[in-house]
């Protein structure tokens, strides 16, 4: 039984029933980590892209973005928003399950997973596939609700099964971790308006040092 929460239909419903489920603002860690990274026309993969806030920001920075999500409704919105922002020509959307999506080896300069909450085995597959898609010198960036957020943070999924840590991401890579330099692997605090304590996010940033 999968621990994925919720499934594609539920996400389609969620995206259909409101103007914008998430903000249009890119995630703060995505901006912090990537603002000074030169895209040089490179390709970026955004797995679980949703309504595309991060994909659109990346496209605005000059990346050519492939946004993957199993919600066609979310990706339709991402496409509309990208067109409205004038960067539709730098966004390709792919409706697929991230567990099945297998990028060509070394075909991206950046792979991003942002709040993609999956059960352990699905996460391992998605992280490994994403990592294999990154070329030497490229980056893997994972942002998630940290496991500690359940007891000590604010918001986020309330099931421990779909929470993880930056260390879990490193462990997912197994022996392939030897091909990566770990730039950051930590818990980071994200202020939440009106909440008495911050949300706790897992942040993993790795640079591929050797071809896979
Ligand atoms: C919390 S939203 C985050 C969206 C986006 N990354 C962001 O930060 O705004 C999680 C997204 O992951 C997608 N998702 C969850 N499980 C997935 C799977 N197995 N395959 C593809 N997409 C998935 C959902 O449809 C949803 O759009």
PDB file of N, CA, C and O in Angstrom, residues 135-169:
ATOM      1  N   UNK A 135      23.877  16.362 -14.565  1.00  0.00           N
ATOM      2  CA  UNK A 135      25.208  16.278 -15.185  1.00  0.00           C
ATOM      3  C   UNK A 135      26.299  16.625 -14.174  1.00  0.00           C
ATOM      4  O   UNK A 135      26.026  17.280 -13.151  1.00  0.00           O
ATOM      5  N   UNK A 136      27.517  16.212 -14.451  1.00  0.00           N
ATOM      6  CA  UNK A 136      28.660  16.580 -13.603  1.00  0.00           C
ATOM      7  C   UNK A 136      28.723  18.102 -13.479  1.00  0.00           C
ATOM      8  O   UNK A 136      28.574  18.815 -14.469  1.00  0.00           O
ATOM      9  N   UNK A 137      28.889  18.580 -12.256  1.00  0.00           N
ATOM     10  CA  UNK A 137      28.903  20.017 -11.989  1.00  0.00           C
ATOM     11  C   UNK A 137      27.527  20.555 -11.642  1.00  0.00           C
ATOM     12  O   UNK A 137      27.401  21.679 -11.148  1.00  0.00           O
ATOM     13  N   UNK A 138      26.490  19.770 -11.899  1.00  0.00           N
ATOM     14  CA  UNK A 138      25.123  20.211 -11.646  1.00  0.00           C
ATOM     15  C   UNK A 138      24.701  20.006 -10.202  1.00  0.00           C
ATOM     16  O   UNK A 138      25.405  19.391  -9.396  1.00  0.00           O
ATOM     17  N   UNK A 139      23.516  20.537  -9.894  1.00  0.00           N
ATOM     18  CA  UNK A 139      23.025  20.560  -8.514  1.00  0.00           C
ATOM     19  C   UNK A 139      21.771  19.718  -8.336  1.00  0.00           C
ATOM     20  O   UNK A 139      20.902  19.674  -9.216  1.00  0.00           O
ATOM     21  N   UNK A 140      21.686  19.090  -7.168  1.00  0.00           N
ATOM     22  CA  UNK A 140      20.454  18.458  -6.702  1.00  0.00           C
ATOM     23  C   UNK A 140      20.014  19.232  -5.466  1.00  0.00           C
ATOM     24  O   UNK A 140      20.790  19.380  -4.514  1.00  0.00           O
ATOM     25  N   UNK A 141      18.791  19.763  -5.513  1.00  0.00           N
ATOM     26  CA  UNK A 141      18.269  20.552  -4.394  1.00  0.00           C
ATOM     27  C   UNK A 141      16.963  19.931  -3.932  1.00  0.00           C
ATOM     28  O   UNK A 141      16.022  19.781  -4.721  1.00  0.00           O
ATOM     29  N   UNK A 142      16.932  19.538  -2.663  1.00  0.00           N
ATOM     30  CA  UNK A 142      15.723  18.956  -2.090  1.00  0.00           C
ATOM     31  C   UNK A 142      15.293  19.801  -0.895  1.00  0.00           C
ATOM     32  O   UNK A 142      16.086  20.051   0.026  1.00  0.00           O
ATOM     33  N   UNK A 143      14.048  20.260  -0.950  1.00  0.00           N
ATOM     34  CA  UNK A 143      13.415  20.985   0.159  1.00  0.00           C
ATOM     35  C   UNK A 143      12.192  20.178   0.555  1.00  0.00           C
ATOM     36  O   UNK A 143      11.419  19.746  -0.311  1.00  0.00           O
ATOM     37  N   UNK A 144      12.014  19.943   1.850  1.00  0.00           N
ATOM     38  CA  UNK A 144      10.858  19.151   2.284  1.00  0.00           C
ATOM     39  C   UNK A 144      10.453  19.574   3.687  1.00  0.00           C
ATOM     40  O   UNK A 144      11.221  20.228   4.400  1.00  0.00           O
ATOM     41  N   UNK A 145       9.258  19.193   4.076  1.00  0.00           N
ATOM     42  CA  UNK A 145       8.887  19.329   5.472  1.00  0.00           C
ATOM     43  C   UNK A 145       9.714  18.310   6.251  1.00  0.00           C
ATOM     44  O   UNK A 145       9.641  17.108   5.977  1.00  0.00           O
ATOM     45  N   UNK A 146      10.510  18.798   7.197  1.00  0.00           N
ATOM     46  CA  UNK A 146      11.393  17.902   7.937  1.00  0.00           C
ATOM     47  C   UNK A 146      10.592  16.991   8.876  1.00  0.00           C
ATOM     48  O   UNK A 146       9.522  17.375   9.369  1.00  0.00           O
ATOM     49  N   UNK A 147      11.139  15.810   9.151  1.00  0.00           N
ATOM     50  CA  UNK A 147      10.477  14.880  10.083  1.00  0.00           C
ATOM     51  C   UNK A 147      10.197  15.543  11.436  1.00  0.00           C
ATOM     52  O   UNK A 147       9.169  15.273  12.057  1.00  0.00           O
ATOM     53  N   UNK A 148      11.102  16.394  11.869  1.00  0.00           N
ATOM     54  CA  UNK A 148      10.928  17.041  13.180  1.00  0.00           C
ATOM     55  C   UNK A 148       9.801  18.063  13.187  1.00  0.00           C
ATOM     56  O   UNK A 148       9.356  18.494  14.259  1.00  0.00           O
ATOM     57  N   UNK A 149       9.318  18.432  11.984  1.00  0.00           N
ATOM     58  CA  UNK A 149       8.266  19.448  11.924  1.00  0.00           C
ATOM     59  C   UNK A 149       6.973  18.979  12.585  1.00  0.00           C
ATOM     60  O   UNK A 149       6.205  19.783  13.129  1.00  0.00           O
ATOM     61  N   UNK A 150       6.754  17.666  12.560  1.00  0.00           N
ATOM     62  CA  UNK A 150       5.516  17.114  13.103  1.00  0.00           C
ATOM     63  C   UNK A 150       5.351  17.471  14.577  1.00  0.00           C
ATOM     64  O   UNK A 150       4.268  17.899  15.005  1.00  0.00           O
ATOM     65  N   UNK A 151       6.429  17.314  15.348  1.00  0.00           N
ATOM     66  CA  UNK A 151       6.345  17.554  16.796  1.00  0.00           C
ATOM     67  C   UNK A 151       6.806  18.953  17.182  1.00  0.00           C
ATOM     68  O   UNK A 151       6.334  19.506  18.170  1.00  0.00           O
ATOM     69  N   UNK A 152       7.721  19.504  16.391  1.00  0.00           N
ATOM     70  CA  UNK A 152       8.361  20.737  16.860  1.00  0.00           C
ATOM     71  C   UNK A 152       8.148  21.940  15.949  1.00  0.00           C
ATOM     72  O   UNK A 152       8.619  23.025  16.262  1.00  0.00           O
ATOM     73  N   UNK A 153       7.436  21.738  14.842  1.00  0.00           N
ATOM     74  CA  UNK A 153       7.298  22.834  13.887  1.00  0.00           C
ATOM     75  C   UNK A 153       5.878  23.289  13.711  1.00  0.00           C
ATOM     76  O   UNK A 153       5.063  23.212  14.639  1.00  0.00           O
ATOM     77  N   UNK A 154       5.564  23.730  12.515  1.00  0.00           N
ATOM     78  CA  UNK A 154       4.238  24.279  12.213  1.00  0.00           C
ATOM     79  C   UNK A 154       3.794  23.824  10.830  1.00  0.00           C
ATOM     80  O   UNK A 154       4.595  23.834   9.885  1.00  0.00           O
ATOM     81  N   UNK A 155       2.534  23.448  10.727  1.00  0.00           N
ATOM     82  CA  UNK A 155       1.933  23.118   9.426  1.00  0.00           C
ATOM     83  C   UNK A 155       2.497  21.847   8.828  1.00  0.00           C
ATOM     84  O   UNK A 155       3.051  20.998   9.528  1.00  0.00           O
ATOM     85  N   UNK A 156       2.348  21.717   7.515  1.00  0.00           N
ATOM     86  CA  UNK A 156       2.881  20.558   6.807  1.00  0.00           C
ATOM     87  C   UNK A 156       2.048  19.308   7.013  1.00  0.00           C
ATOM     88  O   UNK A 156       1.094  19.305   7.794  1.00  0.00           O
ATOM     89  N   UNK A 157       2.395  18.231   6.294  1.00  0.00           N
ATOM     90  CA  UNK A 157       1.662  16.973   6.437  1.00  0.00           C
ATOM     91  C   UNK A 157       1.735  16.457   7.872  1.00  0.00           C
ATOM     92  O   UNK A 157       2.765  16.602   8.537  1.00  0.00           O
ATOM     93  N   UNK A 158       0.661  15.839   8.304  1.00  0.00           N
ATOM     94  CA  UNK A 158       0.592  15.349   9.679  1.00  0.00           C
ATOM     95  C   UNK A 158       0.828  13.846   9.754  1.00  0.00           C
ATOM     96  O   UNK A 158       0.470  13.208  10.744  1.00  0.00           O
ATOM     97  N   UNK A 159       1.399  13.282   8.709  1.00  0.00           N
ATOM     98  CA  UNK A 159       1.752  11.868   8.711  1.00  0.00           C
ATOM     99  C   UNK A 159       3.267  11.714   8.645  1.00  0.00           C
ATOM    100  O   UNK A 159       3.911  12.180   7.696  1.00  0.00           O
ATOM    101  N   UNK A 160       3.821  11.046   9.662  1.00  0.00           N
ATOM    102  CA  UNK A 160       5.282  10.849   9.706  1.00  0.00           C
ATOM    103  C   UNK A 160       5.772  10.048   8.502  1.00  0.00           C
ATOM    104  O   UNK A 160       6.936  10.156   8.112  1.00  0.00           O
ATOM    105  N   UNK A 161       4.874   9.267   7.893  1.00  0.00           N
ATOM    106  CA  UNK A 161       5.272   8.400   6.777  1.00  0.00           C
ATOM    107  C   UNK A 161       5.783   9.170   5.566  1.00  0.00           C
ATOM    108  O   UNK A 161       6.521   8.620   4.741  1.00  0.00           O
ATOM    109  N   UNK A 162       5.343  10.412   5.420  1.00  0.00           N
ATOM    110  CA  UNK A 162       5.749  11.166   4.228  1.00  0.00           C
ATOM    111  C   UNK A 162       6.697  12.317   4.577  1.00  0.00           C
ATOM    112  O   UNK A 162       6.973  13.173   3.739  1.00  0.00           O
ATOM    113  N   UNK A 163       7.176  12.311   5.822  1.00  0.00           N
ATOM    114  CA  UNK A 163       8.156  13.324   6.218  1.00  0.00           C
ATOM    115  C   UNK A 163       9.544  12.695   6.165  1.00  0.00           C
ATOM    116  O   UNK A 163       9.692  11.489   6.311  1.00  0.00           O
ATOM    117  N   UNK A 164      10.563  13.525   5.965  1.00  0.00           N
ATOM    118  CA  UNK A 164      11.922  12.994   5.931  1.00  0.00           C
ATOM    119  C   UNK A 164      12.919  14.090   6.278  1.00  0.00           C
ATOM    120  O   UNK A 164      12.529  15.241   6.528  1.00  0.00           O
ATOM    121  N   UNK A 165      14.165  13.698   6.315  1.00  0.00           N
ATOM    122  CA  UNK A 165      15.227  14.637   6.685  1.00  0.00           C
ATOM    123  C   UNK A 165      16.235  14.738   5.539  1.00  0.00           C
ATOM    124  O   UNK A 165      16.242  13.914   4.613  1.00  0.00           O
ATOM    125  N   UNK A 166      17.112  15.718   5.649  1.00  0.00           N
ATOM    126  CA  UNK A 166      18.179  15.850   4.649  1.00  0.00           C
ATOM    127  C   UNK A 166      19.076  14.614   4.683  1.00  0.00           C
ATOM    128  O   UNK A 166      19.564  14.161   3.631  1.00  0.00           O
ATOM    129  N   UNK A 167      19.278  14.061   5.864  1.00  0.00           N
ATOM    130  CA  UNK A 167      20.101  12.852   5.973  1.00  0.00           C
ATOM    131  C   UNK A 167      19.445  11.686   5.242  1.00  0.00           C
ATOM    132  O   UNK A 167      20.127  10.836   4.658  1.00  0.00           O
ATOM    133  N   UNK A 168      18.112  11.627   5.280  1.00  0.00           N
ATOM    134  CA  UNK A 168      17.403  10.578   4.532  1.00  0.00           C
ATOM    135  C   UNK A 168      17.694  10.712   3.038  1.00  0.00           C
ATOM    136  O   UNK A 168      17.846   9.712   2.326  1.00  0.00           O
ATOM    137  N   UNK A 169      17.732  11.942   2.560  1.00  0.00           N
ATOM    138  CA  UNK A 169      18.008  12.167   1.128  1.00  0.00           C
ATOM    139  C   UNK A 169      19.408  11.649   0.783  1.00  0.00           C
ATOM    140  O   UNK A 169      19.601  10.973  -0.233  1.00  0.00           O
TER     141      UNK A 169
END
